[in-house]
Amino acid sequence: MFPIERPRRLRRTAALRRLVAETTLAPSDMVAPLFVAEGRDEPRPITSLPGQFQHTLESLSAEARALVACGVGGVILFGVPATKDELGSGAYDADGVVQVALARLREEFGDELVVMADLCLDEYTSHGHCGVLRADGTVDNDATLDLYARAAVAQARAGAAVVAPSGMMDGQVGAIREALEAEGLVDTVIMAYAAKYASGLYGPFREAVGVQIADGGDRRSYQQDYRNRRESWREARLDVDEGADIVMVKPAMTYLDVLSDLRREVDVPLCAYHVSGEYAMVKAAAAQGWIDGPAVALEQLTAVRRAGADFVLTYFAREVAEVLNP
Ligand code: PBG
């Protein structure tokens, strides 16, 4: 008779542990979010996201070169426009800051780097909402869809390989797919922020892009309620039916159950966004010497893969890639 079960046999050496590891995290499994600002001469550090910048076109392309060199899977661009208006026109103008940056990166890197564009209005609207407003101040879902469609076409024409609608308007993926098809932009990938929760973890991002929601408002009438789980299955199914090629869960660490559900629910590639607040918490605790920052980052990002994500959007992309591939 055996004495006792010994699962520890497989943990004895680093080589054994590596052999039986169920999950891996490679640089190519990470996408780096990058901010590009209009009309600035110098990159500006973002206080609440240590190590991240509002880039100029120059510093953006230098950062992209460094990311390519360490094998990171892609970049996703966010714009910081010089001016904002009610209709968020910078999001869809051909000379909007992200469109200019997309063209530049596409020219420099061609298909060597997967260049993505976040697709939303909030960085560009004076009121900070992700859609246009009715006279009573509520977000007009269907009027917003037309503007998202225009933004998708502008981004795709500028060189985005992937457009990523993040505004949580109903029907957004369908509207974008239809507009892209109508313009013959049939190869543009749609990566849908499918299950996006109204989260307290977006704070540093809003500093990064200078977004303040008017009248102390929030996004709870369009982003999901964190008390809900099943609702995400429906959101993801709808997005895939409307033509999404990839679906996303956001934030990451507090929604691993959702990620695990969606891994079974859909068969398209699945990703998660390890958001600004998640990055900031790790950075802040590490700066105090309370945790080992890179070790915790690696643990969290690997957990996202274990829960079912094929890849992860993370401000740690470069730092962790450099740890993985010294
Ligand atoms: C909306 C958008 C947001 C983020 C990505 N896309 C902000 C929001 O929904 O309020 C947050 C990303 C992060 O916190 O890192 N354009």
mmCIF file of C-alpha atoms and ligand atoms in Angstrom:
data_model
loop_
_atom_site.group_PDB
_atom_site.id
_atom_site.type_symbol
_atom_site.label_atom_id
_atom_site.label_comp_id
_atom_site.label_asym_id
_atom_site.label_seq_id
_atom_site.Cartn_x
_atom_site.Cartn_y
_atom_site.Cartn_z
ATOM 1 C CA MET A 1 0.000 0.000 0.000
ATOM 2 C CA PHE A 2 1.228 3.497 -0.795
ATOM 3 C CA PRO A 3 2.118 5.613 2.178
ATOM 4 C CA ILE A 4 0.682 9.024 1.177
ATOM 5 C CA GLU A 5 -0.065 10.907 -2.055
ATOM 6 C CA ARG A 6 2.916 13.083 -3.011
ATOM 7 C CA PRO A 7 1.973 15.867 -5.455
ATOM 8 C CA ARG A 8 5.109 17.648 -4.295
ATOM 9 C CA ARG A 9 7.229 15.251 -6.390
ATOM 10 C CA LEU A 10 6.460 17.405 -9.408
ATOM 11 C CA ARG A 11 7.504 20.593 -7.616
ATOM 12 C CA ARG A 12 10.974 19.469 -6.549
ATOM 13 C CA THR A 13 13.108 21.284 -9.147
ATOM 14 C CA ALA A 14 12.681 24.313 -11.374
ATOM 15 C CA ALA A 15 13.083 22.088 -14.430
ATOM 16 C CA LEU A 16 10.284 19.743 -13.304
ATOM 17 C CA ARG A 17 8.018 22.659 -12.488
ATOM 18 C CA ARG A 18 8.644 24.153 -15.907
ATOM 19 C CA LEU A 19 7.938 20.817 -17.613
ATOM 20 C CA VAL A 20 4.533 20.403 -15.968
ATOM 21 C CA ALA A 21 3.469 24.066 -15.949
ATOM 22 C CA GLU A 22 -0.094 24.352 -17.274
ATOM 23 C CA THR A 23 0.170 27.999 -18.266
ATOM 24 C CA THR A 24 2.801 30.216 -19.833
ATOM 25 C CA LEU A 25 3.133 33.937 -20.302
ATOM 26 C CA ALA A 26 5.280 35.116 -23.200
ATOM 27 C CA PRO A 27 6.024 38.674 -24.354
ATOM 28 C CA SER A 28 3.819 37.983 -27.385
ATOM 29 C CA ASP A 29 0.868 37.446 -25.014
ATOM 30 C CA MET A 30 0.963 41.097 -23.950
ATOM 31 C CA VAL A 31 -0.316 44.273 -25.594
ATOM 32 C CA ALA A 32 0.982 47.637 -24.380
ATOM 33 C CA PRO A 33 -1.468 50.550 -24.016
ATOM 34 C CA LEU A 34 0.194 53.783 -25.181
ATOM 35 C CA PHE A 35 -0.974 57.394 -24.878
ATOM 36 C CA VAL A 36 -0.226 59.917 -27.585
ATOM 37 C CA ALA A 37 -0.792 63.633 -27.017
ATOM 38 C CA GLU A 38 -1.511 66.249 -29.627
ATOM 39 C CA GLY A 39 0.712 69.305 -29.876
ATOM 40 C CA ARG A 40 3.282 68.500 -27.221
ATOM 41 C CA ASP A 41 7.076 68.796 -27.644
ATOM 42 C CA GLU A 42 8.202 66.531 -24.818
ATOM 43 C CA PRO A 43 6.768 63.272 -23.458
ATOM 44 C CA ARG A 44 5.022 63.927 -20.145
ATOM 45 C CA PRO A 45 5.166 61.373 -17.322
ATOM 46 C CA ILE A 46 1.786 60.284 -15.935
ATOM 47 C CA THR A 47 2.009 60.634 -12.151
ATOM 48 C CA SER A 48 -0.459 57.902 -11.249
ATOM 49 C CA LEU A 49 1.055 55.443 -13.776
ATOM 50 C CA PRO A 50 4.770 55.434 -12.948
ATOM 51 C CA GLY A 51 6.830 54.589 -16.031
ATOM 52 C CA GLN A 52 4.012 55.574 -18.460
ATOM 53 C CA PHE A 53 3.900 58.737 -20.564
ATOM 54 C CA GLN A 54 1.738 60.961 -22.658
ATOM 55 C CA HIS A 55 3.875 60.494 -25.746
ATOM 56 C CA THR A 56 4.821 62.767 -28.593
ATOM 57 C CA LEU A 57 4.890 61.163 -32.056
ATOM 58 C CA GLU A 58 8.662 60.818 -31.668
ATOM 59 C CA SER A 59 8.645 59.197 -28.242
ATOM 60 C CA LEU A 60 5.721 56.985 -29.287
ATOM 61 C CA SER A 61 7.672 55.505 -32.149
ATOM 62 C CA ALA A 62 10.753 55.055 -29.923
ATOM 63 C CA GLU A 63 8.634 53.198 -27.361
ATOM 64 C CA ALA A 64 7.093 51.051 -30.099
ATOM 65 C CA ARG A 65 10.608 50.159 -31.321
ATOM 66 C CA ALA A 66 11.587 49.065 -27.806
ATOM 67 C CA LEU A 67 8.417 46.957 -27.555
ATOM 68 C CA VAL A 68 9.083 45.278 -30.895
ATOM 69 C CA ALA A 69 12.643 44.543 -29.747
ATOM 70 C CA CYS A 70 11.414 42.690 -26.670
ATOM 71 C CA GLY A 71 8.785 40.733 -28.605
ATOM 72 C CA VAL A 72 5.614 42.318 -27.202
ATOM 73 C CA GLY A 73 2.486 41.228 -29.085
ATOM 74 C CA GLY A 74 1.054 44.611 -29.973
ATOM 75 C CA VAL A 75 0.210 48.152 -28.948
ATOM 76 C CA ILE A 76 -3.135 49.878 -28.401
ATOM 77 C CA LEU A 77 -3.291 53.643 -28.830
ATOM 78 C CA PHE A 78 -5.247 56.194 -26.800
ATOM 79 C CA GLY A 79 -5.379 59.844 -27.817
ATOM 80 C CA VAL A 80 -4.996 62.974 -25.742
ATOM 81 C CA PRO A 81 -6.400 65.704 -28.025
ATOM 82 C CA ALA A 82 -5.481 69.387 -27.740
ATOM 83 C CA THR A 83 -9.161 70.381 -27.766
ATOM 84 C CA LYS A 84 -12.438 68.623 -26.984
ATOM 85 C CA ASP A 85 -15.996 69.240 -28.113
ATOM 86 C CA GLU A 86 -19.556 68.040 -27.497
ATOM 87 C CA LEU A 87 -19.424 65.476 -30.305
ATOM 88 C CA GLY A 88 -15.892 64.183 -29.724
ATOM 89 C CA SER A 89 -14.853 65.004 -33.281
ATOM 90 C CA GLY A 90 -11.161 64.247 -32.650
ATOM 91 C CA ALA A 91 -12.119 60.593 -32.500
ATOM 92 C CA TYR A 92 -13.117 60.467 -36.159
ATOM 93 C CA ASP A 93 -11.377 63.399 -37.896
ATOM 94 C CA ALA A 94 -8.809 62.172 -40.406
ATOM 95 C CA ASP A 95 -6.224 64.410 -38.700
ATOM 96 C CA GLY A 96 -7.189 63.427 -35.137
ATOM 97 C CA VAL A 97 -4.166 62.615 -32.972
ATOM 98 C CA VAL A 98 -4.654 58.842 -32.973
ATOM 99 C CA GLN A 99 -5.193 58.716 -36.725
ATOM 100 C CA VAL A 100 -1.915 60.613 -37.243
ATOM 101 C CA ALA A 101 -0.112 58.293 -34.824
ATOM 102 C CA LEU A 102 -1.568 55.169 -36.458
ATOM 103 C CA ALA A 103 -0.326 56.275 -39.866
ATOM 104 C CA ARG A 104 3.106 56.930 -38.451
ATOM 105 C CA LEU A 105 3.414 53.552 -36.713
ATOM 106 C CA ARG A 106 2.022 51.705 -39.705
ATOM 107 C CA GLU A 107 4.525 53.408 -41.970
ATOM 108 C CA GLU A 108 7.401 52.604 -39.644
ATOM 109 C CA PHE A 109 6.489 49.043 -38.664
ATOM 110 C CA GLY A 110 4.181 47.779 -41.422
ATOM 111 C CA ASP A 111 2.796 44.421 -40.360
ATOM 112 C CA GLU A 112 5.700 43.714 -37.995
ATOM 113 C CA LEU A 113 3.732 45.093 -35.038
ATOM 114 C CA VAL A 114 0.008 44.653 -34.383
ATOM 115 C CA VAL A 115 -1.215 48.238 -34.113
ATOM 116 C CA MET A 116 -4.574 48.644 -32.387
ATOM 117 C CA ALA A 117 -6.729 51.684 -31.675
ATOM 118 C CA ASP A 118 -9.090 52.089 -28.764
ATOM 119 C CA LEU A 119 -12.367 53.307 -30.244
ATOM 120 C CA CYS A 120 -14.390 55.592 -27.996
ATOM 121 C CA LEU A 121 -15.421 59.209 -27.641
ATOM 122 C CA ASP A 122 -14.613 59.912 -24.002
ATOM 123 C CA GLU A 123 -11.100 61.278 -24.518
ATOM 124 C CA TYR A 124 -12.537 63.679 -27.102
ATOM 125 C CA THR A 125 -15.813 64.887 -25.573
ATOM 126 C CA SER A 126 -15.993 68.017 -23.442
ATOM 127 C CA HIS A 127 -18.383 66.218 -21.035
ATOM 128 C CA GLY A 128 -16.206 63.091 -20.746
ATOM 129 C CA HIS A 129 -18.908 60.561 -21.615
ATOM 130 C CA CYS A 130 -18.317 57.710 -24.052
ATOM 131 C CA GLY A 131 -21.214 58.810 -26.230
ATOM 132 C CA VAL A 132 -23.045 61.943 -27.322
ATOM 133 C CA LEU A 133 -25.625 63.455 -24.996
ATOM 134 C CA ARG A 134 -29.312 64.217 -25.377
ATOM 135 C CA ALA A 135 -30.644 67.575 -24.175
ATOM 136 C CA ASP A 136 -31.408 66.001 -20.778
ATOM 137 C CA GLY A 137 -27.775 64.934 -20.342
ATOM 138 C CA THR A 138 -28.290 61.194 -20.863
ATOM 139 C CA VAL A 139 -26.188 59.257 -23.370
ATOM 140 C CA ASP A 140 -27.853 58.743 -26.746
ATOM 141 C CA ASN A 141 -26.928 55.178 -27.708
ATOM 142 C CA ASP A 142 -28.032 55.165 -31.331
ATOM 143 C CA ALA A 143 -26.712 58.612 -32.245
ATOM 144 C CA THR A 144 -23.359 57.507 -30.822
ATOM 145 C CA LEU A 145 -23.236 54.460 -33.112
ATOM 146 C CA ASP A 146 -22.899 56.652 -36.212
ATOM 147 C CA LEU A 147 -19.885 58.391 -34.697
ATOM 148 C CA TYR A 148 -18.270 55.091 -33.685
ATOM 149 C CA ALA A 149 -18.764 53.905 -37.269
ATOM 150 C CA ARG A 150 -16.974 57.012 -38.548
ATOM 151 C CA ALA A 151 -14.160 56.546 -36.020
ATOM 152 C CA ALA A 152 -13.681 52.922 -37.095
ATOM 153 C CA VAL A 153 -13.376 53.908 -40.743
ATOM 154 C CA ALA A 154 -10.959 56.749 -39.909
ATOM 155 C CA GLN A 155 -8.790 54.473 -37.777
ATOM 156 C CA ALA A 156 -8.773 51.654 -40.310
ATOM 157 C CA ARG A 157 -7.905 54.028 -43.145
ATOM 158 C CA ALA A 158 -5.103 55.497 -41.055
ATOM 159 C CA GLY A 159 -3.598 52.046 -40.582
ATOM 160 C CA ALA A 160 -5.137 50.357 -37.545
ATOM 161 C CA ALA A 161 -5.000 46.582 -37.952
ATOM 162 C CA VAL A 162 -7.402 46.269 -35.014
ATOM 163 C CA VAL A 163 -10.130 48.630 -33.785
ATOM 164 C CA ALA A 164 -11.307 48.164 -30.214
ATOM 165 C CA PRO A 165 -14.689 49.671 -29.315
ATOM 166 C CA SER A 166 -14.728 50.364 -25.569
ATOM 167 C CA GLY A 167 -17.832 52.514 -25.112
ATOM 168 C CA MET A 168 -20.358 49.769 -24.229
ATOM 169 C CA MET A 169 -23.081 51.122 -26.514
ATOM 170 C CA ASP A 170 -25.590 48.462 -27.581
ATOM 171 C CA GLY A 171 -25.072 47.496 -31.217
ATOM 172 C CA GLN A 172 -21.629 49.106 -31.474
ATOM 173 C CA VAL A 173 -19.876 46.099 -32.979
ATOM 174 C CA GLY A 174 -22.567 45.612 -35.627
ATOM 175 C CA ALA A 175 -22.523 49.291 -36.577
ATOM 176 C CA ILE A 176 -18.738 49.284 -36.899
ATOM 177 C CA ARG A 177 -18.622 46.046 -38.892
ATOM 178 C CA GLU A 178 -21.237 47.328 -41.296
ATOM 179 C CA ALA A 179 -19.391 50.612 -41.840
ATOM 180 C CA LEU A 180 -16.053 48.870 -42.399
ATOM 181 C CA GLU A 181 -17.609 46.481 -44.902
ATOM 182 C CA ALA A 182 -19.304 49.340 -46.749
ATOM 183 C CA GLU A 183 -15.891 50.989 -47.202
ATOM 184 C CA GLY A 184 -14.243 47.758 -48.340
ATOM 185 C CA LEU A 185 -12.189 47.595 -45.135
ATOM 186 C CA VAL A 186 -12.837 43.892 -44.823
ATOM 187 C CA ASP A 187 -9.577 42.917 -43.103
ATOM 188 C CA THR A 188 -9.867 45.191 -40.083
ATOM 189 C CA VAL A 189 -10.099 43.153 -36.896
ATOM 190 C CA ILE A 190 -12.698 44.175 -34.304
ATOM 191 C CA MET A 191 -11.608 43.529 -30.735
ATOM 192 C CA ALA A 192 -14.684 44.245 -28.627
ATOM 193 C CA TYR A 193 -14.542 45.360 -25.028
ATOM 194 C CA ALA A 194 -17.412 42.903 -24.498
ATOM 195 C CA ALA A 195 -17.628 42.625 -20.714
ATOM 196 C CA LYS A 196 -16.576 45.986 -19.412
ATOM 197 C CA TYR A 197 -17.518 46.853 -15.875
ATOM 198 C CA ALA A 198 -18.098 50.281 -14.305
ATOM 199 C CA SER A 199 -14.990 50.091 -12.149
ATOM 200 C CA GLY A 200 -13.179 52.207 -9.628
ATOM 201 C CA LEU A 201 -9.969 50.968 -11.212
ATOM 202 C CA TYR A 202 -9.977 53.367 -14.185
ATOM 203 C CA GLY A 203 -8.934 56.399 -12.116
ATOM 204 C CA PRO A 204 -5.299 56.676 -13.237
ATOM 205 C CA PHE A 205 -6.344 56.244 -16.874
ATOM 206 C CA ARG A 206 -8.655 59.215 -16.595
ATOM 207 C CA GLU A 207 -5.741 61.272 -15.317
ATOM 208 C CA ALA A 208 -3.642 59.969 -18.201
ATOM 209 C CA VAL A 209 -6.114 61.156 -20.842
ATOM 210 C CA GLY A 210 -7.451 64.186 -18.965
ATOM 211 C CA VAL A 211 -11.030 62.916 -18.741
ATOM 212 C CA GLN A 212 -13.437 64.300 -16.172
ATOM 213 C CA ILE A 213 -17.051 63.223 -16.364
ATOM 214 C CA ALA A 214 -19.318 66.264 -16.237
ATOM 215 C CA ASP A 215 -21.412 67.030 -13.140
ATOM 216 C CA GLY A 216 -19.766 64.332 -11.042
ATOM 217 C CA GLY A 217 -21.333 61.707 -13.316
ATOM 218 C CA ASP A 218 -20.318 58.117 -13.861
ATOM 219 C CA ARG A 219 -20.666 55.398 -16.510
ATOM 220 C CA ARG A 220 -23.064 53.090 -14.701
ATOM 221 C CA SER A 221 -25.829 53.495 -17.273
ATOM 222 C CA TYR A 222 -23.648 51.909 -19.968
ATOM 223 C CA GLN A 223 -20.817 49.948 -18.320
ATOM 224 C CA GLN A 224 -21.744 46.771 -16.435
ATOM 225 C CA ASP A 225 -22.662 46.409 -12.787
ATOM 226 C CA TYR A 226 -19.980 44.510 -10.896
ATOM 227 C CA ARG A 227 -22.643 42.487 -9.089
ATOM 228 C CA ASN A 228 -23.427 40.686 -12.340
ATOM 229 C CA ARG A 229 -21.824 37.654 -13.920
ATOM 230 C CA ARG A 230 -24.338 36.067 -16.326
ATOM 231 C CA GLU A 231 -24.847 39.393 -18.028
ATOM 232 C CA SER A 232 -21.338 39.065 -19.481
ATOM 233 C CA TRP A 233 -22.230 35.883 -21.324
ATOM 234 C CA ARG A 234 -24.954 37.761 -23.143
ATOM 235 C CA GLU A 235 -22.717 40.755 -23.900
ATOM 236 C CA ALA A 236 -20.014 38.492 -25.346
ATOM 237 C CA ARG A 237 -22.447 36.410 -27.411
ATOM 238 C CA LEU A 238 -24.009 39.537 -28.876
ATOM 239 C CA ASP A 239 -20.615 40.960 -29.819
ATOM 240 C CA VAL A 240 -19.550 37.759 -31.553
ATOM 241 C CA ASP A 241 -22.886 37.600 -33.408
ATOM 242 C CA GLU A 242 -22.408 41.222 -34.523
ATOM 243 C CA GLY A 243 -18.981 40.437 -35.971
ATOM 244 C CA ALA A 244 -16.370 40.748 -33.224
ATOM 245 C CA ASP A 245 -13.167 38.818 -33.965
ATOM 246 C CA ILE A 246 -11.808 39.024 -30.408
ATOM 247 C CA VAL A 247 -13.613 39.708 -27.134
ATOM 248 C CA MET A 248 -12.283 41.319 -23.985
ATOM 249 C CA VAL A 249 -13.010 41.320 -20.274
ATOM 250 C CA LYS A 250 -12.101 44.423 -18.302
ATOM 251 C CA PRO A 251 -10.760 44.925 -15.644
ATOM 252 C CA ALA A 252 -8.829 41.681 -15.128
ATOM 253 C CA MET A 253 -8.102 40.576 -11.558
ATOM 254 C CA THR A 254 -11.552 41.215 -10.092
ATOM 255 C CA TYR A 255 -13.255 39.464 -13.048
ATOM 256 C CA LEU A 256 -11.379 36.175 -13.427
ATOM 257 C CA ASP A 257 -14.682 34.304 -12.964
ATOM 258 C CA VAL A 258 -16.098 36.159 -15.976
ATOM 259 C CA LEU A 259 -13.003 35.389 -18.002
ATOM 260 C CA SER A 260 -13.268 31.728 -17.139
ATOM 261 C CA ASP A 261 -16.968 31.705 -18.110
ATOM 262 C CA LEU A 262 -16.312 33.424 -21.427
ATOM 263 C CA ARG A 263 -13.573 30.949 -22.276
ATOM 264 C CA ARG A 264 -16.378 28.357 -22.446
ATOM 265 C CA GLU A 265 -19.020 30.658 -23.876
ATOM 266 C CA VAL A 266 -17.255 31.822 -27.068
ATOM 267 C CA ASP A 267 -14.689 30.290 -29.387
ATOM 268 C CA VAL A 268 -13.034 33.463 -30.663
ATOM 269 C CA PRO A 269 -9.785 34.696 -29.080
ATOM 270 C CA LEU A 270 -10.300 36.132 -25.627
ATOM 271 C CA CYS A 271 -8.283 38.789 -23.826
ATOM 272 C CA ALA A 272 -8.398 40.805 -20.625
ATOM 273 C CA TYR A 273 -7.355 44.351 -19.796
ATOM 274 C CA HIS A 274 -5.207 44.666 -16.678
ATOM 275 C CA VAL A 275 -6.217 48.276 -16.183
ATOM 276 C CA SER A 276 -4.584 51.425 -14.902
ATOM 277 C CA GLY A 277 -5.719 51.002 -11.279
ATOM 278 C CA GLU A 278 -4.412 47.448 -11.200
ATOM 279 C CA TYR A 279 -1.025 48.628 -12.458
ATOM 280 C CA ALA A 280 -1.003 51.608 -10.085
ATOM 281 C CA MET A 281 -1.750 49.430 -7.031
ATOM 282 C CA VAL A 282 1.175 47.127 -7.771
ATOM 283 C CA LYS A 283 3.490 50.061 -8.495
ATOM 284 C CA ALA A 284 2.471 51.922 -5.335
ATOM 285 C CA ALA A 285 2.954 48.952 -3.018
ATOM 286 C CA ALA A 286 6.265 48.088 -4.693
ATOM 287 C CA ALA A 287 7.485 51.677 -4.300
ATOM 288 C CA GLN A 288 6.867 51.352 -0.556
ATOM 289 C CA GLY A 289 8.907 48.162 -0.545
ATOM 290 C CA TRP A 290 5.823 46.217 0.591
ATOM 291 C CA ILE A 291 5.724 43.799 -2.349
ATOM 292 C CA ASP A 292 8.101 42.675 -5.092
ATOM 293 C CA GLY A 293 6.525 44.553 -8.031
ATOM 294 C CA PRO A 294 7.766 42.523 -11.029
ATOM 295 C CA ALA A 295 7.033 39.220 -9.225
ATOM 296 C CA VAL A 296 3.465 40.284 -8.424
ATOM 297 C CA ALA A 297 2.973 41.585 -11.965
ATOM 298 C CA LEU A 298 4.101 38.263 -13.414
ATOM 299 C CA GLU A 299 1.826 36.362 -11.014
ATOM 300 C CA GLN A 300 -1.207 38.496 -11.879
ATOM 301 C CA LEU A 301 -0.678 38.384 -15.640
ATOM 302 C CA THR A 302 -0.110 34.628 -15.561
ATOM 303 C CA ALA A 303 -3.330 34.238 -13.538
ATOM 304 C CA VAL A 304 -5.183 36.059 -16.314
ATOM 305 C CA ARG A 305 -3.844 33.504 -18.788
ATOM 306 C CA ARG A 306 -4.744 30.634 -16.426
ATOM 307 C CA ALA A 307 -8.331 31.919 -16.174
ATOM 308 C CA GLY A 308 -8.641 31.624 -19.954
ATOM 309 C CA ALA A 309 -7.278 34.695 -21.705
ATOM 310 C CA ASP A 310 -5.185 34.245 -24.835
ATOM 311 C CA PHE A 311 -3.502 37.583 -24.212
ATOM 312 C CA VAL A 312 -3.574 40.551 -21.886
ATOM 313 C CA LEU A 313 -3.463 44.316 -22.311
ATOM 314 C CA THR A 314 -1.110 45.627 -19.672
ATOM 315 C CA TYR A 315 0.988 48.659 -18.769
ATOM 316 C CA PHE A 316 3.518 46.082 -17.538
ATOM 317 C CA ALA A 317 4.083 44.730 -21.070
ATOM 318 C CA ARG A 318 7.563 46.141 -21.547
ATOM 319 C CA GLU A 319 8.774 45.639 -17.976
ATOM 320 C CA VAL A 320 7.595 42.031 -17.772
ATOM 321 C CA ALA A 321 8.796 41.221 -21.301
ATOM 322 C CA GLU A 322 12.232 42.433 -20.260
ATOM 323 C CA VAL A 323 12.095 40.169 -17.189
ATOM 324 C CA LEU A 324 11.025 37.197 -19.350
ATOM 325 C CA ASN A 325 13.591 37.887 -22.087
ATOM 326 C CA PRO A 326 16.530 39.540 -20.371
HETATM 327 C C1 PBG B 1 -12.758 54.297 -22.588
HETATM 328 C C2 PBG B 1 -11.699 53.530 -21.908
HETATM 329 C C3 PBG B 1 -11.361 53.594 -20.554
HETATM 330 C C4 PBG B 1 -10.308 52.699 -20.376
HETATM 331 C C5 PBG B 1 -10.020 52.137 -21.605
HETATM 332 N N1 PBG B 1 -10.910 52.647 -22.540
HETATM 333 C C6 PBG B 1 -11.885 54.471 -19.478
HETATM 334 C C7 PBG B 1 -13.278 54.337 -19.027
HETATM 335 O O1 PBG B 1 -14.034 53.437 -19.409
HETATM 336 O O2 PBG B 1 -13.668 55.196 -18.232
HETATM 337 C C8 PBG B 1 -9.624 52.432 -19.067
HETATM 338 C C9 PBG B 1 -8.304 51.753 -19.159
HETATM 339 C C10 PBG B 1 -7.535 51.736 -17.877
HETATM 340 O O3 PBG B 1 -8.028 52.107 -16.795
HETATM 341 O O4 PBG B 1 -6.368 51.350 -17.953
HETATM 342 N N2 PBG B 1 -12.221 54.949 -23.728
#
